[in-house]
XYZ file of C-alpha atoms in Angstrom:
156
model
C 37.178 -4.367 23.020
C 34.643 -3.042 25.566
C 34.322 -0.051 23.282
C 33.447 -2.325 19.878
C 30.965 -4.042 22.146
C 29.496 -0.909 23.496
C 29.303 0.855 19.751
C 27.994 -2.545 18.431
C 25.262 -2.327 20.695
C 24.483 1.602 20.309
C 24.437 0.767 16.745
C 22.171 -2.070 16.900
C 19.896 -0.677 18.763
C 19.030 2.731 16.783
C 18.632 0.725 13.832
C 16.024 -1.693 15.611
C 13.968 2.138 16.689
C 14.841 3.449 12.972
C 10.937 3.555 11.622
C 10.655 1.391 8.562
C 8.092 1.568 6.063
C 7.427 -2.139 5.529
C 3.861 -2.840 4.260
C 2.666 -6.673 4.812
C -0.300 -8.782 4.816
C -3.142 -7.222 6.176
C -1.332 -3.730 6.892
C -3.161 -0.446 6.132
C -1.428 2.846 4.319
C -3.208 6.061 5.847
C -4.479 8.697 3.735
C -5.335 10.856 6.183
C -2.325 12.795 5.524
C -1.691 16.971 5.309
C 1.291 15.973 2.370
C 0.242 14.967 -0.805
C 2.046 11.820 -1.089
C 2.478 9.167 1.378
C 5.626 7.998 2.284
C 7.251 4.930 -0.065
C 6.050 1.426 1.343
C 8.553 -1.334 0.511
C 6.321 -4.809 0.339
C 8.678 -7.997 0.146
C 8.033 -10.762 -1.779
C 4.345 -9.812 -3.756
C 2.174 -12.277 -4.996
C 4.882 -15.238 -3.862
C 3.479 -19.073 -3.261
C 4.752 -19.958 0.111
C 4.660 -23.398 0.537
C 1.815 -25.772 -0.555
C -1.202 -25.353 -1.935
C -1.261 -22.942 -4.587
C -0.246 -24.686 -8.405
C 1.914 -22.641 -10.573
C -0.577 -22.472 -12.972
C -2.916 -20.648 -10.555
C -2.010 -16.551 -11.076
C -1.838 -14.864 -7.504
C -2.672 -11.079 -7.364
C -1.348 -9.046 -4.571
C -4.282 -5.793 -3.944
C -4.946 -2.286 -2.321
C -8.667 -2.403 -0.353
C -9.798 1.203 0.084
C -11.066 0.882 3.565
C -13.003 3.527 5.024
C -13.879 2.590 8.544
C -15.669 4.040 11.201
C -18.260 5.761 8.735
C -21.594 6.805 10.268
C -22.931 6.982 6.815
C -23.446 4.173 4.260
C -20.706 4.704 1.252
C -21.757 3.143 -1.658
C -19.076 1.458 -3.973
C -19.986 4.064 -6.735
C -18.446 6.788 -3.793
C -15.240 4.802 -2.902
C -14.903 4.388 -6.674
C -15.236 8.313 -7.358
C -12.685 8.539 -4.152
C -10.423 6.138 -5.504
C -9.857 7.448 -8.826
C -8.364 11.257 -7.289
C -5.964 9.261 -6.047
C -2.564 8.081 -8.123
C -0.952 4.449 -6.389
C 2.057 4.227 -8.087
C 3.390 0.493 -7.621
C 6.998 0.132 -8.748
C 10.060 2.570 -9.112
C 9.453 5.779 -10.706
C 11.825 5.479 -13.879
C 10.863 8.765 -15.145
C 8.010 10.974 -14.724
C 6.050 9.671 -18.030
C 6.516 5.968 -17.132
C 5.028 6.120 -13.626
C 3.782 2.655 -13.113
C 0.153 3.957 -12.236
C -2.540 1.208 -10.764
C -6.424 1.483 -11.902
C -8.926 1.326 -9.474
C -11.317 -1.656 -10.108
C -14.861 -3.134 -8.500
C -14.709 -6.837 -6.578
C -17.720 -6.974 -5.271
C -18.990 -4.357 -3.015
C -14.929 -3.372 -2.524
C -12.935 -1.190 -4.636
C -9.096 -2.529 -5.321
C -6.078 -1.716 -6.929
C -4.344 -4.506 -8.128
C -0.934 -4.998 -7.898
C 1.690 -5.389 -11.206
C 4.590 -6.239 -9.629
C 4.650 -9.840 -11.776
C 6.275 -12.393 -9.232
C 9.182 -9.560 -8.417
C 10.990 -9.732 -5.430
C 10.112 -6.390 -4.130
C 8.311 -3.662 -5.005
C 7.372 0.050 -3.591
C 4.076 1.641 -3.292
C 3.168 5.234 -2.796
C -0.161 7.153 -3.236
C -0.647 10.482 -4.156
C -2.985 13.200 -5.789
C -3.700 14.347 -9.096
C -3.948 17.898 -7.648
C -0.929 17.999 -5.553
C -3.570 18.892 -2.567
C -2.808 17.049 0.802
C -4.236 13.521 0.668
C -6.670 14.508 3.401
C -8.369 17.525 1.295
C -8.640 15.529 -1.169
C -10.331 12.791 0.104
C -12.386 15.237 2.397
C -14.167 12.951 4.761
C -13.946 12.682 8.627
C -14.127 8.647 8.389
C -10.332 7.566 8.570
C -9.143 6.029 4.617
C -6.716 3.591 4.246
C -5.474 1.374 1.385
C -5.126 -2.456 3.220
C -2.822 -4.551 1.526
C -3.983 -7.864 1.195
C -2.021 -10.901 -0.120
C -3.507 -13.221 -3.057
C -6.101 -10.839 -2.740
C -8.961 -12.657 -0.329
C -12.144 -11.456 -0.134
């Protein structure tokens, strides 16, 4: 019995240090990367109305905010546009190679976004990668770190 105990707890402990690749609210993916694909990022429950509030009626789009932070220079949303468009976020499973579910970059303001499909689904997985197949951080080529920030309902 001590043994079960001992194994149960050996167990549940390495899965509690096993690194997951949840993304939630206000988490960023890093694109500073030498690979040239990110690691998949499982995001529970986009675009879902939890709790009061929000009608049915009322459409609620998850998004991707390209962030780059700590610049010393000014980018201008015509740059983070250019940036954003090397890069392929696929949101969804990868079915087969020519029905990639592939987002478009779009303007909201001074941000650029990618706006999440995933169409009240349970679950879905993001990744980002290159059109070149160059590592994420040649492509992007700036010493300012770039992220994608998820944001919920999209609030900016």
């Amino acid at each position: 019995m001590k043994t079960l105990l001992s194994l149960l707890l050996i167990l549940s402990s390495s899965l509690a240090l096993a690194e997951t690749n949840d993304l939630d609210d206000l988490q960023t993916i890093d694109l500073q990367l030498e690979e040239s694909s990110t690691p998949a990022y499982t995001v529970q429950y986009p675009g879902y109305r939890i709790g009061g509030g929000t009608p049915p009626r009322l459409n609620i789009t998850d998004c991707l905010l390209l962030d780059i932070k700590d610049s010393d220079n000014l980018i201008t949303t015509e740059k983070k546009l250019a940036l954003a468009k090397k890069l392929v976020v696929i949101d969804g499973f990868q079915r087969a190679p020519d029905s990639t579910p592939v987002l478009t970059p779009t303007v909201q303001g001074k941000n650029v976004v990618f706006n999440l499909q995933s169409n009240g689904g349970y679950m879905t997985i993001l990744q980002v990668k290159t059109k070149t197949g160059k590592s994420l951080a040649a492509t992007i080529n700036t010493e300012a770190p770039v992220g994608l920030v998820y944001i919920r309902a999209c609030r900016f």
